Coordinates of C-alpha atoms in Angstrom, one line a residue:
Chain L
X1 CA 85.0 24.9 137.4
X2 CA 83.6 24.9 141.0
X3 CA 80.8 27.5 141.8
X4 CA 82.8 29.6 144.2
X5 CA 84.5 31.1 141.1
X6 CA 81.4 32.5 139.5
X7 CA 80.9 34.2 143.0
X8 CA 84.2 35.5 143.1
X9 CA 83.9 36.8 139.5
X10 CA 80.6 38.2 140.5
X11 CA 82.1 40.0 143.2
X12 CA 84.7 41.5 141.1
X13 CA 82.1 42.6 138.5
X14 CA 80.3 44.4 141.3
X15 CA 83.4 46.3 142.1
X16 CA 84.0 46.9 138.5
X17 CA 80.5 48.5 138.0
X18 CA 80.7 50.3 141.4
X19 CA 84.1 51.8 140.0
X20 CA 82.6 52.7 136.7
X21 CA 79.7 54.5 137.8
X22 CA 81.5 56.5 140.4
X23 CA 84.6 57.2 138.0
X24 CA 82.3 58.2 135.2
X25 CA 80.0 60.6 137.1
X26 CA 83.2 62.1 138.8
X27 CA 84.8 62.5 135.3
X28 CA 81.3 64.1 133.9
X29 CA 80.9 66.6 136.4
X30 CA 84.8 67.6 136.5
X31 CA 84.9 67.4 132.8
X32 CA 81.9 69.9 132.1
X33 CA 83.4 72.4 134.7
X34 CA 86.7 72.1 133.0
X35 CA 85.2 72.7 129.8
X36 CA 83.6 75.7 130.9
X37 CA 86.7 77.2 132.2
X38 CA 88.1 76.4 129.0
X39 CA 85.7 78.2 127.0
X40 CA 85.1 81.0 129.4
X41 CA 86.1 84.9 128.9
X42 CA 88.5 84.7 131.8
X43 CA 92.0 84.0 130.7
X44 CA 93.0 82.6 134.1
X45 CA 90.5 79.9 134.0
X46 CA 91.4 78.9 130.5
X47 CA 94.8 78.5 131.3
X48 CA 94.3 76.6 134.3
X49 CA 91.7 74.3 132.3
X50 CA 94.4 73.8 129.5
X51 CA 97.2 73.0 132.0
X52 CA 94.9 70.2 133.6
X53 CA 94.0 68.6 130.3
X54 CA 97.7 68.6 129.5
X55 CA 98.9 67.2 132.7
X56 CA 96.2 64.5 133.0
X57 CA 95.8 63.6 129.3
X58 CA 99.4 63.1 128.8
X59 CA 100.2 60.5 131.7
X60 CA 99.6 56.9 131.4
X61 CA 96.7 55.9 133.8
X62 CA 98.5 53.4 135.2
X63 CA 101.4 55.7 136.1
X64 CA 98.8 58.0 137.9
X65 CA 97.1 55.1 139.5
X66 CA 100.8 54.2 141.2
X67 CA 101.4 57.7 141.8
X68 CA 98.2 58.2 143.8
X69 CA 97.8 55.0 145.4
X70 CA 101.5 54.9 146.7
X71 CA 102.2 58.5 146.7
X72 CA 99.3 60.0 148.6
X73 CA 100.0 58.2 151.8
X74 CA 103.5 59.3 151.4
X75 CA 102.6 62.9 152.0
X76 CA 100.2 61.8 154.9
X77 CA 96.9 61.6 152.6
X78 CA 95.6 58.0 153.5
X79 CA 92.4 57.1 151.9
X80 CA 90.7 53.8 151.3
X81 CA 92.2 52.2 148.1
X82 CA 88.8 51.9 146.1
X83 CA 88.1 55.6 146.9
X84 CA 91.9 56.5 145.7
X85 CA 91.5 54.3 142.7
X86 CA 88.1 55.9 141.7
X87 CA 89.1 59.3 142.2
X88 CA 92.1 58.9 140.2
X89 CA 90.2 57.4 137.2
X90 CA 87.6 60.4 137.4
X91 CA 90.6 62.8 137.3
X92 CA 92.2 61.2 134.5
X93 CA 88.9 60.9 132.4
X94 CA 87.7 64.1 133.2
X95 CA 90.6 65.7 130.7
X96 CA 88.9 63.7 128.1
X97 CA 85.2 64.5 128.8
X98 CA 86.3 68.3 129.0
X99 CA 87.8 68.0 125.5
X100 CA 84.8 66.1 124.3
X101 CA 82.4 68.9 125.6
X102 CA 84.7 71.7 124.2
X103 CA 84.6 70.4 120.7
X104 CA 80.8 69.8 121.1
X105 CA 80.4 73.3 122.0
X106 CA 82.6 74.5 118.9
X107 CA 79.9 73.0 116.6
X108 CA 77.6 75.5 117.5
X109 CA 78.1 78.5 115.0
X110 CA 79.8 81.4 116.5
X111 CA 77.0 84.0 115.2
X112 CA 74.6 82.3 117.4
X113 CA 76.5 82.7 120.5
X114 CA 77.2 86.4 119.8
X115 CA 73.5 86.8 118.9
X116 CA 72.7 85.5 122.6
X117 CA 75.4 87.7 124.0
X118 CA 73.9 90.5 122.1
X119 CA 70.6 90.2 123.4
X120 CA 71.9 90.5 127.0
X121 CA 72.3 86.8 128.0
X122 CA 74.9 86.3 130.6
X123 CA 77.7 83.6 129.7
X124 CA 75.9 80.9 131.8
X125 CA 72.5 81.7 130.2
X126 CA 74.1 81.6 126.8
X127 CA 75.5 78.1 127.6
X128 CA 72.4 76.7 129.1
X129 CA 69.8 77.8 126.5
X130 CA 71.8 78.0 123.3
X131 CA 75.0 76.1 123.3
X132 CA 74.4 73.1 125.4
X133 CA 71.1 72.0 123.8
X134 CA 72.8 72.2 120.4
X135 CA 76.1 70.6 121.4
X136 CA 74.6 67.8 123.0
X137 CA 73.8 65.6 120.0
X138 CA 77.5 65.9 118.7
X139 CA 78.9 64.9 122.3
X140 CA 77.0 61.5 122.8
X141 CA 79.1 59.2 121.0
X142 CA 82.3 60.6 121.8
X143 CA 80.9 60.4 125.6
X144 CA 80.3 56.8 124.7
X145 CA 83.9 56.3 123.7
X146 CA 85.1 57.9 126.9
X147 CA 82.7 55.5 129.0
X148 CA 83.9 52.6 126.9
X149 CA 87.6 53.4 127.5
X150 CA 86.9 54.1 131.2
X151 CA 85.1 50.9 131.8
X152 CA 87.9 48.7 130.2
X153 CA 90.5 50.8 132.0
X154 CA 89.3 49.9 135.3
X155 CA 91.0 46.7 134.8
X156 CA 94.3 48.7 135.5
X157 CA 92.8 49.1 139.2
X158 CA 93.9 45.2 139.6
X159 CA 97.5 46.4 139.2
X160 CA 97.3 48.3 142.5
X161 CA 95.4 45.7 144.2
X162 CA 92.0 46.4 143.9
X163 CA 90.1 42.9 143.5
X164 CA 87.7 44.2 140.7
X165 CA 86.9 41.8 137.8
X166 CA 90.2 41.4 136.2
X167 CA 91.8 41.1 139.9
X168 CA 89.5 38.5 140.6
X169 CA 90.2 36.7 137.3
X170 CA 93.8 36.8 138.3
X171 CA 93.1 35.5 141.6
X172 CA 90.9 32.5 140.2
X173 CA 93.7 31.8 138.0
X174 CA 96.1 31.5 140.5
X175 CA 93.8 29.1 142.3
X176 CA 92.8 26.9 139.7
X177 CA 95.3 27.4 136.9
X178 CA 92.9 27.5 134.6
X179 CA 93.5 31.2 132.8
X180 CA 92.0 30.7 129.5
X181 CA 88.3 29.9 131.3
X182 CA 88.5 32.6 134.0
X183 CA 89.8 35.3 131.4
X184 CA 87.3 34.2 128.6
X185 CA 84.7 34.7 131.2
X186 CA 85.7 38.0 132.3
X187 CA 86.3 39.1 128.5
X188 CA 82.6 38.2 127.7
X189 CA 81.5 40.3 130.6
X190 CA 83.4 43.5 129.6
X191 CA 82.2 43.1 125.9
X192 CA 78.8 42.9 127.1
X193 CA 79.0 45.9 129.2
X194 CA 80.8 47.8 126.5
X195 CA 78.4 46.6 123.6
X196 CA 75.2 47.8 125.9
X197 CA 76.6 51.1 126.5
X198 CA 77.2 51.4 122.7
X199 CA 73.6 50.7 122.2
X200 CA 72.3 52.9 124.8
X201 CA 74.6 55.6 123.1
X202 CA 72.9 55.4 120.0
X203 CA 69.4 55.6 121.8
X204 CA 70.5 58.7 123.5
X205 CA 71.7 60.5 120.3
X206 CA 68.3 60.0 118.7
X207 CA 66.7 61.3 121.5
X208 CA 68.6 64.6 121.8
X209 CA 68.4 65.0 118.0
X210 CA 67.5 68.6 116.9
X211 CA 64.4 69.0 115.1
X212 CA 64.5 71.1 112.2
Chain Q
X1 CA 66.5 125.7 126.5
X2 CA 69.5 128.1 127.4
X3 CA 71.9 128.6 124.8
X4 CA 75.2 130.5 126.1
X5 CA 77.3 132.1 123.3
X6 CA 79.6 129.8 121.6
X7 CA 78.2 126.5 123.1
X8 CA 76.2 124.0 121.2
X9 CA 73.0 123.9 123.0
X10 CA 71.7 120.3 122.3
X11 CA 71.1 117.4 124.2
X12 CA 74.2 114.9 124.6
X13 CA 73.8 112.0 122.1
X14 CA 72.2 108.7 123.0
X15 CA 75.7 107.0 121.8
X16 CA 78.8 109.0 121.7
X17 CA 82.3 107.5 120.1
X18 CA 85.3 109.3 121.4
X19 CA 88.7 108.8 119.7
X20 CA 88.3 104.9 119.3
X21 CA 91.1 103.0 118.2
X22 CA 91.5 99.3 117.6
X23 CA 94.1 97.2 116.1
X24 CA 94.1 93.6 114.8
X25 CA 97.6 92.6 115.1
X26 CA 99.5 95.0 113.1
X27 CA 96.7 96.5 111.1
X28 CA 94.9 99.7 112.7
X29 CA 91.5 99.0 111.8
X30 CA 89.7 102.2 113.7
X31 CA 91.7 105.1 114.2
X32 CA 90.6 108.0 116.1
X33 CA 86.8 107.5 115.4
X34 CA 84.3 110.1 116.7
X35 CA 80.7 109.6 115.9
X36 CA 77.4 110.7 117.9
X37 CA 74.2 109.2 117.4
X38 CA 71.2 111.2 118.7
X39 CA 68.1 109.5 120.1
X40 CA 65.7 108.8 117.2
X41 CA 68.3 109.4 114.5
X42 CA 69.2 106.8 111.7
X43 CA 72.9 107.0 110.9
X44 CA 74.4 104.9 108.0
X45 CA 77.9 103.9 107.8
X46 CA 79.1 103.6 104.3
X47 CA 82.5 102.9 102.9
X48 CA 84.5 100.1 101.0
X49 CA 85.0 96.6 102.6
X50 CA 87.6 96.4 105.1
X51 CA 87.0 100.2 105.9
X52 CA 86.2 99.2 109.4
X53 CA 82.5 99.9 109.5
X54 CA 81.3 96.4 110.6
X55 CA 84.1 96.4 113.5
X56 CA 83.0 99.7 114.5
X57 CA 79.4 98.6 114.8
X58 CA 80.4 95.5 116.7
X59 CA 82.5 97.6 119.1
X60 CA 79.3 99.4 120.4
X61 CA 78.1 96.5 122.1
X62 CA 81.7 95.2 122.5
X63 CA 81.6 92.1 120.5
X64 CA 84.6 93.5 119.6
X65 CA 86.8 95.2 122.2
X66 CA 88.6 98.8 121.6
X67 CA 92.2 99.3 122.5
X68 CA 91.6 103.1 123.5
X69 CA 89.0 105.7 123.4
X70 CA 85.4 105.8 124.8
X71 CA 82.1 104.5 124.0
X72 CA 79.3 105.9 126.0
X73 CA 75.7 104.9 125.8
X74 CA 73.3 107.6 127.4
X75 CA 76.0 108.9 129.6
X76 CA 77.5 105.5 131.0
X77 CA 80.9 104.3 129.3
X78 CA 80.4 100.5 128.2
X79 CA 81.4 98.2 131.0
X80 CA 84.4 95.8 130.4
X81 CA 82.5 92.3 131.3
X82 CA 80.1 90.4 133.2
X83 CA 76.6 91.2 134.3
X84 CA 76.9 95.1 133.6
X85 CA 78.0 94.5 130.0
X86 CA 75.0 92.1 129.8
X87 CA 72.6 94.8 131.0
X88 CA 73.9 97.1 128.4
X89 CA 73.6 94.7 125.7
X90 CA 69.9 94.0 126.4
X91 CA 69.6 97.7 125.6
X92 CA 71.2 97.5 122.2
X93 CA 69.7 95.6 119.6
X94 CA 71.8 93.8 117.0
X95 CA 71.0 92.4 113.5
X96 CA 73.7 90.3 111.9
X97 CA 74.6 89.5 108.1
X98 CA 74.0 85.8 108.9
X99 CA 70.8 86.2 111.0
X100 CA 72.2 83.9 113.7
X101 CA 68.9 82.9 114.8
X102 CA 68.7 79.8 117.2
X103 CA 68.7 76.7 115.1
X104 CA 67.1 74.5 117.6
X105 CA 64.2 76.7 118.7
X106 CA 60.9 77.6 117.0
X107 CA 60.6 80.9 115.6
X108 CA 58.5 82.1 118.5
X109 CA 61.1 80.8 121.0
X110 CA 63.8 82.6 119.3
X111 CA 61.7 85.8 119.9
X112 CA 60.8 85.1 123.6
X113 CA 64.3 83.8 124.8
X114 CA 65.7 87.1 125.9
X115 CA 62.6 88.8 127.2
X116 CA 61.7 85.7 129.4
X117 CA 65.4 85.2 130.6
X118 CA 66.8 88.3 130.4
X119 CA 63.8 90.9 131.3
X120 CA 62.1 88.4 133.4
X121 CA 58.8 88.7 131.6
X122 CA 56.1 85.9 132.0
X123 CA 56.1 83.7 129.1
X124 CA 52.3 84.4 127.9
X125 CA 53.2 88.2 128.0
X126 CA 56.3 87.4 126.1
X127 CA 54.7 85.3 123.4
X128 CA 51.8 87.8 123.1
X129 CA 54.4 90.4 122.4
X130 CA 56.4 88.1 120.0
X131 CA 53.2 87.2 117.8
X132 CA 52.6 91.2 117.6
X133 CA 56.1 91.6 116.2
X134 CA 55.9 88.8 114.0
X135 CA 52.8 90.3 112.6
X136 CA 54.6 93.5 112.2
X137 CA 57.5 92.0 110.3
X138 CA 54.7 90.0 108.2
X139 CA 55.4 86.6 109.4
X140 CA 52.6 85.7 111.9
X141 CA 51.9 82.2 110.2
X142 CA 55.8 81.1 110.9
X143 CA 55.6 81.2 114.8
X144 CA 55.8 77.4 115.2
X145 CA 58.5 77.1 112.2
X146 CA 62.2 76.3 112.7
X147 CA 64.9 78.7 111.3
X148 CA 66.1 76.3 108.7
X149 CA 62.5 76.0 107.3
X150 CA 62.7 79.9 106.2
X151 CA 64.1 81.8 103.6
X152 CA 67.1 84.2 104.2
X153 CA 64.7 87.2 104.0
X154 CA 62.2 85.6 106.5
X155 CA 65.1 84.9 108.7
X156 CA 66.3 88.0 108.6
X157 CA 62.9 89.6 109.6
X158 CA 62.6 87.2 112.5
X159 CA 65.9 88.2 113.5
X160 CA 64.7 92.1 113.6
X161 CA 61.5 90.8 115.7
X162 CA 63.7 89.4 118.1
X163 CA 65.9 92.4 118.7
X164 CA 62.6 94.5 118.9
X165 CA 61.2 92.2 121.6
X166 CA 63.8 93.6 124.0
X167 CA 62.4 97.0 123.3
X168 CA 66.2 98.4 122.6
X169 CA 66.8 102.0 122.8
X170 CA 69.4 101.6 119.8
X171 CA 69.5 98.8 117.3
X172 CA 73.0 98.1 115.3
X173 CA 72.6 96.6 111.9
X174 CA 75.6 95.0 110.7
X175 CA 75.2 94.4 106.8
X176 CA 71.6 93.0 107.6
X177 CA 71.0 92.4 103.5
X178 CA 74.4 91.2 102.4
X179 CA 73.7 87.5 102.7
X180 CA 70.4 87.7 101.0
X181 CA 69.3 86.9 97.6
X182 CA 68.5 90.1 95.6
X183 CA 64.8 89.2 95.6
X184 CA 64.6 89.2 99.3
X185 CA 66.8 92.5 100.0
X186 CA 63.5 94.5 99.5
X187 CA 61.3 92.9 102.2
X188 CA 64.1 93.5 104.9
X189 CA 64.8 97.1 103.7
X190 CA 61.1 97.5 103.8
X191 CA 60.9 96.5 107.6
X192 CA 63.8 98.6 108.4
X193 CA 62.7 101.7 106.6
X194 CA 59.3 101.3 108.5
X195 CA 61.4 101.2 111.7
X196 CA 63.3 104.4 110.9
X197 CA 60.2 106.4 110.1
X198 CA 58.8 105.3 113.5
X199 CA 61.7 106.8 115.2
X200 CA 64.0 103.9 116.1
X201 CA 67.4 105.1 116.7
X202 CA 69.5 103.0 114.3
X203 CA 73.2 102.6 113.3
X204 CA 73.3 100.8 110.0
X205 CA 76.1 99.1 108.2
X206 CA 75.0 98.5 104.6
X207 CA 75.9 99.0 100.8
X208 CA 72.3 99.6 99.9
X209 CA 72.6 103.3 98.8
X210 CA 69.0 103.4 98.3
X211 CA 68.2 102.6 101.9
X212 CA 70.8 105.3 102.8
X213 CA 69.2 108.0 100.8
X214 CA 65.7 107.2 101.7
X215 CA 66.1 106.4 105.5
X216 CA 69.2 108.0 106.8
X217 CA 69.2 111.2 108.6
X218 CA 73.2 111.3 108.5
X219 CA 75.9 109.2 106.2
X220 CA 79.1 108.5 107.9
X221 CA 81.7 107.8 105.2
X222 CA 84.7 105.3 106.5
X223 CA 87.9 104.7 104.7
X224 CA 91.0 102.8 106.1
X225 CA 89.7 103.1 109.7
X226 CA 88.5 106.7 110.0
X227 CA 85.4 108.6 109.4
X228 CA 86.2 111.0 106.5
X229 CA 83.0 112.8 106.4
X230 CA 79.4 112.9 108.0
X231 CA 76.7 114.6 106.1
X232 CA 73.1 114.4 105.4
X233 CA 72.4 111.8 102.6
X234 CA 71.6 114.2 99.9
X235 CA 74.6 116.5 100.5
X236 CA 76.8 113.2 100.6
X237 CA 75.7 111.6 97.4
X238 CA 75.4 115.0 95.5
X239 CA 78.3 116.8 96.8
X240 CA 80.7 114.6 98.7
X241 CA 83.4 116.3 100.6
X242 CA 86.5 114.1 100.1
X243 CA 88.0 112.7 97.1
X244 CA 87.9 109.4 98.7
X245 CA 84.0 109.5 98.9
X246 CA 83.9 110.9 95.4
X247 CA 85.8 107.6 94.1
X248 CA 83.8 105.5 96.5
X249 CA 80.6 106.7 95.0
X250 CA 81.8 106.6 91.4
X251 CA 82.7 103.0 91.9
X252 CA 79.4 102.1 93.4
X253 CA 77.1 104.1 91.1
X254 CA 78.8 103.1 87.9
X255 CA 77.1 100.0 87.8

């Protein structure tokens, strides 16, 4: 197989990594905000958070991608393809991050939250000093799962025309008619990313363990 | 002090509950509750389980909301939500049945968290005060320990020190010894009795009749969400005014 192929797959990998990083960062930020809404004492915020999660978690990612990529231009919102796809993924995975954060928060005994509030800590202070430090550990592995799902899910971007790793593998296959080799290569790359992320999640988990 | 004819010439109570009502779904857990707690007074709430004592206690700093009525602390009705409520809670201490120490923080950090974050006290000052309070509850050597390393009685004494660190005007005790092994109840009651003797204003839900007799200025007896009678402990224990109270005392004192 000519060296041009590796170049092409390398460019695809770069896009995949960029998209993963952007979408994961976006999903984390938005997901945490959504989780704060869902556990806040303000009913309209809780409702909005729940509605968001229900909407985004229950639609296939590919359908969302098609909706955003082809639907937004229809209503006059024209953004670069890459940005649209990365945003869609962030919006989709934020729903999952929200639920991870919310269930992590639930692992903190309710009594401790009451004690914090009874001492006069505000909702945010209570989250910051009591809830988050103790719930972080239980969130690490589930967030690792989200990261893996997101990484592998970026391959769907190929379906709407983003030449990331899977997209390039398709192009290479069209050109050289050797699907086994090109897809074997991309598989190895995906697995390398996901295995590494698993190891990193384990490290982080040990690091944020609570001393007792 | 002027005392006109027919007027009760006394200072308004620090804590006033007026016709407080609360429901959990169908069940009416607090019925027209009126209660005053004056500054420096120790009021003990007695009654069978499910009579509404704990709920009443938790309503005072709004860990539970009320459906109607009014709860007034030093002339100010308890705010509904937000920063105002946080400010009020900072003045009202609370000691829980299950201690509720922060599991990830050392004993010292448990005590300094609120003074530093809520009161804005410099850390050194907060720590000096925390060590003083730990000494007072007999746990000066446990400052660096984590809650899980302490016995229940020790955890509860730390929880009391944590509450005292905020210099509260009133402390609510919600069954502070009910989760303790019998041999540890004494050490916690001792700290509470000292506090009472020093003039701390306290509203205490408990099943410890000895403490009620010894430390209470007044006992309020609750039954099915109502306060049936309020009396000094010697009067209540020796000559209860209602049949319900007589039954309750008979059941308690039989064993």
